[in-house]
mmCIF file of C-alpha atoms in Angstrom:
data_model
loop_
_atom_site.group_PDB
_atom_site.id
_atom_site.type_symbol
_atom_site.label_atom_id
_atom_site.label_comp_id
_atom_site.label_asym_id
_atom_site.label_seq_id
_atom_site.Cartn_x
_atom_site.Cartn_y
_atom_site.Cartn_z
ATOM 1 C CA MET A 1 72.758 151.909 80.749
ATOM 2 C CA SER A 2 73.503 148.441 82.123
ATOM 3 C CA GLU A 3 74.182 147.934 85.795
ATOM 4 C CA LEU A 4 77.750 147.335 86.869
ATOM 5 C CA GLN A 5 78.314 143.867 88.259
ATOM 6 C CA ILE A 6 80.770 143.775 91.122
ATOM 7 C CA THR A 7 82.348 140.393 91.721
ATOM 8 C CA ALA A 8 84.405 139.336 94.691
ATOM 9 C CA PRO A 9 88.124 138.957 93.984
ATOM 10 C CA ARG A 10 89.344 135.415 93.492
ATOM 11 C CA ARG A 11 91.153 133.814 96.378
ATOM 12 C CA LEU A 12 94.726 132.939 95.534
ATOM 13 C CA VAL A 13 94.473 129.811 97.710
ATOM 14 C CA PRO A 14 91.216 127.790 97.769
ATOM 15 C CA ARG A 15 89.408 127.904 101.111
ATOM 16 C CA ARG A 16 89.325 124.118 101.362
ATOM 17 C CA LEU A 17 93.143 124.071 101.469
ATOM 18 C CA THR A 18 93.402 126.648 104.257
ATOM 19 C CA ALA A 19 90.446 125.533 106.404
ATOM 20 C CA GLY A 20 91.736 124.662 109.857
ATOM 21 C CA LEU A 21 95.255 125.879 109.028
ATOM 22 C CA ILE A 22 95.329 129.684 108.813
ATOM 23 C CA ASP A 23 91.666 130.657 109.243
ATOM 24 C CA SER A 24 92.259 131.980 112.799
ATOM 25 C CA LYS A 25 95.125 133.295 114.909
ATOM 26 C CA ALA A 26 95.303 130.108 116.999
ATOM 27 C CA ASN A 27 95.285 127.828 113.940
ATOM 28 C CA THR A 28 97.911 129.967 112.244
ATOM 29 C CA ALA A 29 100.192 129.780 115.294
ATOM 30 C CA ILE A 30 99.783 125.981 115.531
ATOM 31 C CA THR A 31 100.437 125.611 111.789
ATOM 32 C CA LEU A 32 103.623 127.685 111.995
ATOM 33 C CA LEU A 33 104.804 125.731 115.059
ATOM 34 C CA PHE A 34 104.325 122.341 113.399
ATOM 35 C CA GLY A 35 105.809 123.684 110.169
ATOM 36 C CA ALA A 36 108.951 124.666 112.086
ATOM 37 C CA ILE A 37 109.115 121.214 113.729
ATOM 38 C CA LEU A 38 108.747 119.463 110.371
ATOM 39 C CA LEU A 39 111.408 121.711 108.863
ATOM 40 C CA TRP A 40 113.772 120.840 111.728
ATOM 41 C CA LEU A 41 113.078 117.117 111.367
ATOM 42 C CA PHE A 42 113.319 116.916 107.574
ATOM 43 C CA SER A 43 116.253 119.254 107.001
ATOM 44 C CA PRO A 44 118.837 116.468 107.616
ATOM 45 C CA ILE A 45 116.853 114.127 105.343
ATOM 46 C CA TRP A 46 116.776 116.801 102.636
ATOM 47 C CA ARG A 47 120.534 117.352 102.859
ATOM 48 C CA TRP A 48 121.174 113.587 102.795
ATOM 49 C CA ALA A 49 118.800 112.849 99.916
ATOM 50 C CA PHE A 50 119.443 115.863 97.680
ATOM 51 C CA GLU A 51 122.064 118.439 98.655
ATOM 52 C CA ASN A 52 124.918 116.029 99.440
ATOM 53 C CA ALA A 53 123.700 113.113 97.343
ATOM 54 C CA VAL A 54 125.962 111.366 94.857
ATOM 55 C CA TRP A 55 124.117 110.825 91.584
ATOM 56 C CA THR A 56 126.878 109.290 89.470
ATOM 57 C CA GLY A 57 130.107 107.447 90.089
ATOM 58 C CA SER A 58 131.212 104.320 91.911
ATOM 59 C CA ALA A 59 131.028 102.990 95.445
ATOM 60 C CA GLN A 60 134.353 104.688 96.173
ATOM 61 C CA THR A 61 132.837 108.043 95.205
ATOM 62 C CA CYS A 62 129.972 107.456 97.610
ATOM 63 C CA ALA A 63 132.360 106.507 100.420
ATOM 64 C CA ALA A 64 133.515 110.105 100.906
ATOM 65 C CA GLU A 65 132.704 111.590 104.336
ATOM 66 C CA SER A 66 130.746 114.512 102.909
ATOM 67 C CA ALA A 67 128.682 112.302 100.615
ATOM 68 C CA GLY A 68 124.999 111.860 101.295
ATOM 69 C CA ALA A 69 122.716 109.354 99.633
ATOM 70 C CA CYS A 70 124.365 107.235 96.961
ATOM 71 C CA TRP A 71 121.798 107.304 94.167
ATOM 72 C CA ALA A 72 124.492 106.005 91.840
ATOM 73 C CA PHE A 73 123.925 102.691 93.623
ATOM 74 C CA ILE A 74 120.237 102.757 92.625
ATOM 75 C CA GLY A 75 121.202 103.493 89.026
ATOM 76 C CA ALA A 76 123.617 100.559 88.975
ATOM 77 C CA LYS A 77 121.262 98.079 90.683
ATOM 78 C CA LEU A 78 117.912 99.326 89.362
ATOM 79 C CA ARG A 79 117.253 96.376 87.059
ATOM 80 C CA PHE A 80 118.075 93.868 89.780
ATOM 81 C CA ILE A 81 115.802 95.622 92.311
ATOM 82 C CA LEU A 82 112.932 95.650 89.821
ATOM 83 C CA PHE A 83 113.350 92.186 88.296
ATOM 84 C CA GLY A 84 115.507 90.179 90.720
ATOM 85 C CA PHE A 85 117.309 87.116 89.368
ATOM 86 C CA TYR A 86 115.378 87.091 86.096
ATOM 87 C CA PRO A 87 117.956 86.750 83.278
ATOM 88 C CA PRO A 88 119.106 90.261 82.266
ATOM 89 C CA GLU A 89 118.786 89.586 78.527
ATOM 90 C CA LEU A 90 115.146 88.518 79.040
ATOM 91 C CA GLN A 91 114.020 91.272 81.393
ATOM 92 C CA TRP A 92 111.898 92.778 78.649
ATOM 93 C CA ARG A 93 109.394 90.048 79.513
ATOM 94 C CA PRO A 94 108.586 91.182 83.084
ATOM 95 C CA ALA A 95 108.731 94.793 81.881
ATOM 96 C CA LEU A 96 106.096 93.973 79.255
ATOM 97 C CA VAL A 97 104.017 92.167 81.889
ATOM 98 C CA LEU A 98 104.075 95.252 84.120
ATOM 99 C CA LEU A 99 103.013 97.451 81.203
ATOM 100 C CA GLY A 100 100.158 95.084 80.342
ATOM 101 C CA ILE A 101 98.910 94.950 83.921
ATOM 102 C CA GLY A 102 99.192 98.729 84.196
ATOM 103 C CA ALA A 103 97.117 99.143 81.019
ATOM 104 C CA MET A 104 94.457 96.750 82.351
ATOM 105 C CA LEU A 105 94.331 98.549 85.694
ATOM 106 C CA SER A 106 93.895 101.878 83.905
ATOM 107 C CA LEU A 107 91.095 100.409 81.797
ATOM 108 C CA SER A 108 89.370 98.834 84.791
ATOM 109 C CA ALA A 109 89.636 101.994 86.883
ATOM 110 C CA SER A 110 86.934 103.841 84.932
ATOM 111 C CA PRO A 111 83.344 102.794 85.771
ATOM 112 C CA ARG A 112 82.260 103.372 82.174
ATOM 113 C CA PHE A 113 84.288 100.316 81.132
ATOM 114 C CA TRP A 114 82.854 98.057 83.839
ATOM 115 C CA SER A 115 81.179 95.050 82.292
ATOM 116 C CA VAL A 116 81.313 91.272 82.310
ATOM 117 C CA LYS A 117 83.749 91.458 79.376
ATOM 118 C CA LEU A 118 86.492 92.626 81.754
ATOM 119 C CA VAL A 119 86.559 89.237 83.502
ATOM 120 C CA PRO A 120 87.737 87.146 80.502
ATOM 121 C CA LEU A 121 90.012 90.022 79.477
ATOM 122 C CA TRP A 122 91.701 89.958 82.885
ATOM 123 C CA LEU A 123 91.968 86.164 82.817
ATOM 124 C CA LEU A 124 93.580 86.352 79.375
ATOM 125 C CA THR A 125 95.999 89.062 80.566
ATOM 126 C CA LEU A 126 97.115 87.056 83.597
ATOM 127 C CA LEU A 127 97.434 83.875 81.530
ATOM 128 C CA LEU A 128 99.576 85.643 78.939
ATOM 129 C CA ALA A 129 101.660 87.163 81.747
ATOM 130 C CA TRP A 130 102.355 83.720 83.180
ATOM 131 C CA LEU A 131 103.130 82.230 79.742
ATOM 132 C CA LEU A 132 105.493 85.096 78.952
ATOM 133 C CA MET A 133 107.264 85.094 82.319
ATOM 134 C CA SER A 134 107.705 81.318 82.342
ATOM 135 C CA GLY A 135 108.931 81.217 78.747
ATOM 136 C CA ILE A 136 106.311 78.718 77.576
ATOM 137 C CA ALA A 137 105.079 81.168 74.939
ATOM 138 C CA VAL A 138 108.533 82.538 74.070
ATOM 139 C CA ARG A 139 111.629 80.422 74.671
ATOM 140 C CA PRO A 140 113.829 79.971 76.664
ATOM 141 C CA VAL A 141 112.019 78.744 79.764
ATOM 142 C CA VAL A 142 112.618 80.669 83.008
ATOM 143 C CA PRO A 143 111.609 78.744 86.173
ATOM 144 C CA PRO A 144 109.582 80.616 88.834
ATOM 145 C CA ASN A 145 112.559 80.350 91.204
ATOM 146 C CA GLN A 146 114.223 83.074 89.121
ATOM 147 C CA TRP A 147 111.236 85.412 89.166
ATOM 148 C CA GLY A 148 111.427 88.324 91.560
ATOM 149 C CA GLY A 149 111.183 92.028 92.204
ATOM 150 C CA LEU A 150 108.251 94.242 91.312
ATOM 151 C CA PRO A 151 106.462 91.752 88.974
ATOM 152 C CA ILE A 152 106.220 89.194 91.810
ATOM 153 C CA THR A 153 104.910 91.846 94.215
ATOM 154 C CA ILE A 154 102.275 93.038 91.746
ATOM 155 C CA LEU A 155 101.241 89.624 90.441
ATOM 156 C CA VAL A 156 100.957 87.915 93.838
ATOM 157 C CA SER A 157 98.919 90.744 95.369
ATOM 158 C CA LEU A 158 96.720 91.192 92.295
ATOM 159 C CA VAL A 159 96.050 87.485 91.711
ATOM 160 C CA GLY A 160 95.535 86.975 95.448
ATOM 161 C CA LEU A 161 92.862 89.666 95.675
ATOM 162 C CA ALA A 162 91.129 88.717 92.405
ATOM 163 C CA SER A 163 91.065 85.005 93.266
ATOM 164 C CA ALA A 164 89.902 85.651 96.821
ATOM 165 C CA PHE A 165 86.958 87.859 95.825
ATOM 166 C CA PRO A 166 84.538 85.169 94.527
ATOM 167 C CA LEU A 167 85.448 82.860 97.417
ATOM 168 C CA ALA A 168 84.941 85.697 99.911
ATOM 169 C CA LEU A 169 81.576 86.519 98.352
ATOM 170 C CA VAL A 170 80.394 82.930 98.807
ATOM 171 C CA LEU A 171 81.717 82.866 102.385
ATOM 172 C CA ALA A 172 79.984 86.131 103.279
ATOM 173 C CA LEU A 173 76.646 84.947 101.883
ATOM 174 C CA ALA A 174 77.060 81.549 103.571
ATOM 175 C CA ARG A 175 77.743 83.173 106.942
ATOM 176 C CA ARG A 176 74.428 85.044 106.655
ATOM 177 C CA SER A 177 72.592 81.958 105.406
ATOM 178 C CA SER A 178 69.746 80.339 107.345
ATOM 179 C CA MET A 179 71.265 76.880 106.714
ATOM 180 C CA GLY A 180 73.082 75.965 109.906
ATOM 181 C CA ILE A 181 75.702 73.595 108.476
ATOM 182 C CA LEU A 182 76.657 75.991 105.684
ATOM 183 C CA ARG A 183 76.878 78.888 108.137
ATOM 184 C CA ALA A 184 78.983 76.842 110.567
ATOM 185 C CA LEU A 185 81.451 75.782 107.865
ATOM 186 C CA SER A 186 81.926 79.356 106.709
ATOM 187 C CA VAL A 187 82.432 80.564 110.287
ATOM 188 C CA ILE A 188 85.050 77.858 110.950
ATOM 189 C CA PHE A 189 86.943 78.686 107.753
ATOM 190 C CA ILE A 190 86.899 82.444 108.327
ATOM 191 C CA GLU A 191 87.830 82.354 112.011
ATOM 192 C CA CYS A 192 90.599 79.783 111.514
ATOM 193 C CA LEU A 193 92.264 81.793 108.741
ATOM 194 C CA ARG A 194 91.861 85.091 110.586
ATOM 195 C CA GLY A 195 93.241 83.549 113.763
ATOM 196 C CA VAL A 196 96.712 82.807 112.371
ATOM 197 C CA PRO A 197 99.341 85.162 110.915
ATOM 198 C CA LEU A 198 100.085 85.131 107.199
ATOM 199 C CA ILE A 199 103.623 83.894 107.813
ATOM 200 C CA ALA A 200 102.193 80.731 109.419
ATOM 201 C CA VAL A 201 100.028 80.142 106.338
ATOM 202 C CA LEU A 202 103.093 80.491 104.117
ATOM 203 C CA TYR A 203 105.086 78.041 106.241
ATOM 204 C CA VAL A 204 102.230 75.529 106.025
ATOM 205 C CA ALA A 205 102.188 75.958 102.239
ATOM 206 C CA MET A 206 105.937 75.344 102.082
ATOM 207 C CA LEU A 207 106.416 72.586 104.696
ATOM 208 C CA ILE A 208 103.120 70.782 105.401
ATOM 209 C CA VAL A 209 101.502 70.745 101.956
ATOM 210 C CA PRO A 210 104.452 68.938 100.249
ATOM 211 C CA MET A 211 104.201 66.149 102.820
ATOM 212 C CA ALA A 212 100.456 65.796 102.276
ATOM 213 C CA LEU A 213 100.601 65.624 98.476
ATOM 214 C CA PRO A 214 102.029 62.871 96.270
ATOM 215 C CA ALA A 215 105.440 63.675 94.843
ATOM 216 C CA GLU A 216 104.141 63.685 91.256
ATOM 217 C CA THR A 217 101.498 66.336 92.080
ATOM 218 C CA LEU A 218 103.755 68.705 93.997
ATOM 219 C CA LEU A 219 103.148 72.329 93.059
ATOM 220 C CA ASP A 220 105.819 74.968 92.646
ATOM 221 C CA LYS A 221 106.484 77.000 95.799
ATOM 222 C CA LEU A 222 105.217 80.183 94.152
ATOM 223 C CA ALA A 223 101.909 78.484 93.297
ATOM 224 C CA ARG A 224 101.608 77.120 96.851
ATOM 225 C CA ALA A 225 102.319 80.561 98.298
ATOM 226 C CA GLN A 226 99.735 82.095 95.965
ATOM 227 C CA ILE A 227 97.066 79.617 97.070
ATOM 228 C CA GLY A 228 97.881 80.262 100.732
ATOM 229 C CA ILE A 229 97.658 84.035 100.274
ATOM 230 C CA THR A 230 94.370 83.675 98.376
ATOM 231 C CA LEU A 231 92.774 81.619 101.172
ATOM 232 C CA PHE A 232 94.115 84.005 103.817
ATOM 233 C CA VAL A 233 92.815 87.101 102.029
ATOM 234 C CA SER A 234 89.417 85.528 101.321
ATOM 235 C CA ALA A 235 88.725 85.227 105.066
ATOM 236 C CA TYR A 236 89.347 88.940 105.676
ATOM 237 C CA LEU A 237 87.539 89.988 102.530
ATOM 238 C CA ALA A 238 84.522 87.867 103.487
ATOM 239 C CA GLU A 239 84.144 89.799 106.737
ATOM 240 C CA ILE A 240 84.401 93.101 104.868
ATOM 241 C CA ILE A 241 81.681 92.046 102.438
ATOM 242 C CA ARG A 242 79.532 90.744 105.305
ATOM 243 C CA ALA A 243 79.798 94.151 106.986
ATOM 244 C CA GLY A 244 78.572 95.751 103.769
ATOM 245 C CA LEU A 245 75.670 93.300 103.549
ATOM 246 C CA GLN A 246 74.631 94.052 107.129
ATOM 247 C CA SER A 247 74.566 97.784 106.388
ATOM 248 C CA ILE A 248 71.746 97.338 103.859
ATOM 249 C CA PRO A 249 68.264 97.709 105.430
ATOM 250 C CA ALA A 250 66.144 94.551 105.446
ATOM 251 C CA GLY A 251 63.431 96.446 103.573
ATOM 252 C CA GLN A 252 65.574 96.387 100.432
ATOM 253 C CA THR A 253 65.479 92.591 100.345
ATOM 254 C CA GLU A 254 61.790 92.444 101.203
ATOM 255 C CA ALA A 255 60.915 94.938 98.461
ATOM 256 C CA ALA A 256 62.912 92.990 95.864
ATOM 257 C CA LEU A 257 61.317 89.685 96.868
ATOM 258 C CA SER A 258 57.851 91.237 96.739
ATOM 259 C CA LEU A 259 58.529 92.194 93.112
ATOM 260 C CA GLY A 260 59.152 88.548 92.249
ATOM 261 C CA LEU A 261 62.946 88.568 92.247
ATOM 262 C CA GLY A 262 64.577 85.408 93.569
ATOM 263 C CA TYR A 263 67.346 85.215 96.150
ATOM 264 C CA TRP A 264 70.230 85.342 93.679
ATOM 265 C CA ARG A 265 68.717 88.080 91.492
ATOM 266 C CA THR A 266 68.011 90.149 94.597
ATOM 267 C CA ALA A 267 71.600 89.747 95.743
ATOM 268 C CA GLN A 268 72.979 90.509 92.275
ATOM 269 C CA LEU A 269 70.836 93.524 91.374
ATOM 270 C CA VAL A 270 69.875 95.104 94.692
ATOM 271 C CA ILE A 271 71.975 94.068 97.677
ATOM 272 C CA LEU A 272 75.546 93.503 96.438
ATOM 273 C CA PRO A 273 75.914 96.751 94.424
ATOM 274 C CA GLN A 274 74.989 98.800 97.498
ATOM 275 C CA ALA A 275 76.975 96.641 99.915
ATOM 276 C CA LEU A 276 80.185 96.729 97.860
ATOM 277 C CA ARG A 277 79.914 100.477 97.363
ATOM 278 C CA ALA A 278 79.685 100.925 101.142
ATOM 279 C CA VAL A 279 82.902 98.990 101.819
ATOM 280 C CA ILE A 280 85.154 100.433 99.095
ATOM 281 C CA PRO A 281 87.528 102.041 101.672
ATOM 282 C CA ALA A 282 87.896 98.756 103.557
ATOM 283 C CA ILE A 283 88.585 96.802 100.350
ATOM 284 C CA VAL A 284 91.237 99.316 99.275
ATOM 285 C CA ASN A 285 92.796 99.141 102.738
ATOM 286 C CA LEU A 286 92.941 95.344 102.483
ATOM 287 C CA SER A 287 94.429 95.581 98.979
ATOM 288 C CA VAL A 288 97.219 97.842 100.227
ATOM 289 C CA GLY A 289 97.795 95.415 103.100
ATOM 290 C CA ILE A 290 98.180 92.521 100.655
ATOM 291 C CA LEU A 291 100.699 94.522 98.632
ATOM 292 C CA LEU A 292 102.779 95.288 101.718
ATOM 293 C CA ASN A 293 102.523 91.750 103.102
ATOM 294 C CA THR A 294 104.119 90.292 99.985
ATOM 295 C CA SER A 295 107.410 91.155 101.690
ATOM 296 C CA LEU A 296 106.801 88.035 103.843
ATOM 297 C CA LEU A 297 107.485 85.922 100.761
ATOM 298 C CA ALA A 298 111.179 86.392 101.504
ATOM 299 C CA VAL A 299 110.957 83.950 104.445
ATOM 300 C CA ILE A 300 110.108 81.110 102.033
ATOM 301 C CA GLY A 301 112.752 81.993 99.460
ATOM 302 C CA ILE A 302 110.723 84.112 97.025
ATOM 303 C CA SER A 303 112.383 87.428 96.139
ATOM 304 C CA ASP A 304 109.793 90.184 96.180
ATOM 305 C CA LEU A 305 110.600 93.878 95.698
ATOM 306 C CA LEU A 306 111.793 94.473 99.267
ATOM 307 C CA ASN A 307 113.958 91.365 99.279
ATOM 308 C CA THR A 308 115.649 92.201 95.957
ATOM 309 C CA ALA A 309 116.394 95.681 97.337
ATOM 310 C CA LYS A 310 117.985 94.079 100.390
ATOM 311 C CA ILE A 311 120.009 91.602 98.307
ATOM 312 C CA SER A 312 121.240 94.376 96.002
ATOM 313 C CA ALA A 313 122.938 96.102 98.945
ATOM 314 C CA ALA A 314 124.838 92.875 99.701
ATOM 315 C CA ASP A 315 126.696 93.035 96.368
ATOM 316 C CA PRO A 316 130.454 93.162 97.170
ATOM 317 C CA ASN A 317 130.850 95.999 94.655
ATOM 318 C CA TRP A 318 128.100 98.056 96.350
ATOM 319 C CA LEU A 319 128.214 96.736 99.880
ATOM 320 C CA GLY A 320 126.288 98.463 102.642
ATOM 321 C CA PHE A 321 123.951 100.869 100.840
ATOM 322 C CA TYR A 322 120.877 99.546 102.643
ATOM 323 C CA SER A 323 119.409 102.986 103.377
ATOM 324 C CA GLU A 324 119.237 103.863 99.685
ATOM 325 C CA ALA A 325 117.858 100.428 98.777
ATOM 326 C CA PHE A 326 115.089 100.519 101.376
ATOM 327 C CA PHE A 327 114.342 104.191 100.649
ATOM 328 C CA PHE A 328 113.835 103.395 96.966
ATOM 329 C CA ALA A 329 111.676 100.329 97.682
ATOM 330 C CA GLY A 330 109.652 102.282 100.238
ATOM 331 C CA THR A 331 109.071 105.054 97.701
ATOM 332 C CA LEU A 332 107.657 102.529 95.209
ATOM 333 C CA TYR A 333 105.404 100.998 97.877
ATOM 334 C CA PHE A 334 104.202 104.453 98.918
ATOM 335 C CA ALA A 335 103.523 105.547 95.335
ATOM 336 C CA ILE A 336 101.352 102.483 94.651
ATOM 337 C CA SER A 337 99.532 102.737 97.991
ATOM 338 C CA PHE A 338 98.943 106.487 97.665
ATOM 339 C CA ALA A 339 97.592 106.070 94.127
ATOM 340 C CA ALA A 340 95.193 103.362 95.383
ATOM 341 C CA SER A 341 94.046 105.617 98.227
ATOM 342 C CA ARG A 342 93.353 108.592 95.940
ATOM 343 C CA TYR A 343 91.551 106.345 93.468
ATOM 344 C CA SER A 344 89.374 105.054 96.307
ATOM 345 C CA LEU A 345 88.323 108.596 97.227
ATOM 346 C CA TRP A 346 87.601 109.443 93.588
ATOM 347 C CA LEU A 347 85.587 106.264 93.070
ATOM 348 C CA GLU A 348 83.519 106.839 96.217
ATOM 349 C CA ALA A 349 82.643 110.359 95.061
ATOM 350 C CA ARG A 350 81.870 109.140 91.545
ATOM 351 C CA LEU A 351 79.558 106.365 92.727
ATOM 352 C CA ARG A 352 77.902 108.671 95.241
ATOM 353 C CA ARG A 353 77.045 111.121 92.470
ATOM 354 C CA GLY A 354 75.827 108.259 90.301
ATOM 355 C CA GLY A 355 73.624 106.967 93.134
ATOM 356 C CA LYS A 356 72.004 110.358 93.597
#
């Protein structure tokens, strides 16, 4: 006769979700108190956003006293918020660009696809995105002055971070170099860029650079803004990478050199993989900061996502619905930032398991 095996009943709620919340009388009381406060604070928002919201109709329908959020406004102005002044009949182009970038981000997110082949694939994707948006590949031509909305926000932040990474890597290694002149130049570059706000860099790109360049070589304002953002981000990213390099014990370098590896092979195979893994949270934090700082492009006449949301509420037919416009734009910003944060946690855990 086999022995009966008695198993503990399954918990309906995992312990990790209730730890610190309802695992004691004091924690339960504090949780209930804060839950009541949150309910009191968010009840008006809930009624405005859902219970009394107007989902269809016109601006006159939304003007009623009992009406809450006018989501009919978002439905009417959605394409403008997402794509700005890009010609409506050609908005399939930026939509296709967003889909392509989303597919590449999904592919690059998995470590099993990480290889050198991703670099030319990304370069090809960004080149095709620019050719498609500008109309060089498919006519008619659309000048960058008409680009706007979510594609500008995504492209500027993505290109800025990708372009800044190799420059930041060189700056971080140069700042730790034993060559005095090289170290001094990197320190001057990093401290100068970190010592000024991004808006000042953008104003320099718009006002000072055109006066310093010949008229026949003048770049478009979007290209000048992109270069300014890239240089600005590279200074911050260089310090993040340098912090990761300093966290690696000196014995790692000495062991690699004793095995006959040169300086660059040691950095490539031993030091940088560990250093970059250690600073993943800081890099993700900087990436989110770049995404949010693209809203400063509005001061130089480039319509990013936040600016197109603001302009949409100035339409005479839908005048004054700024709360809905900013709420929608903020939701998109939060969704992208939250997804990046969760991916960072997943990647850290994945690489930690791989390291062990």
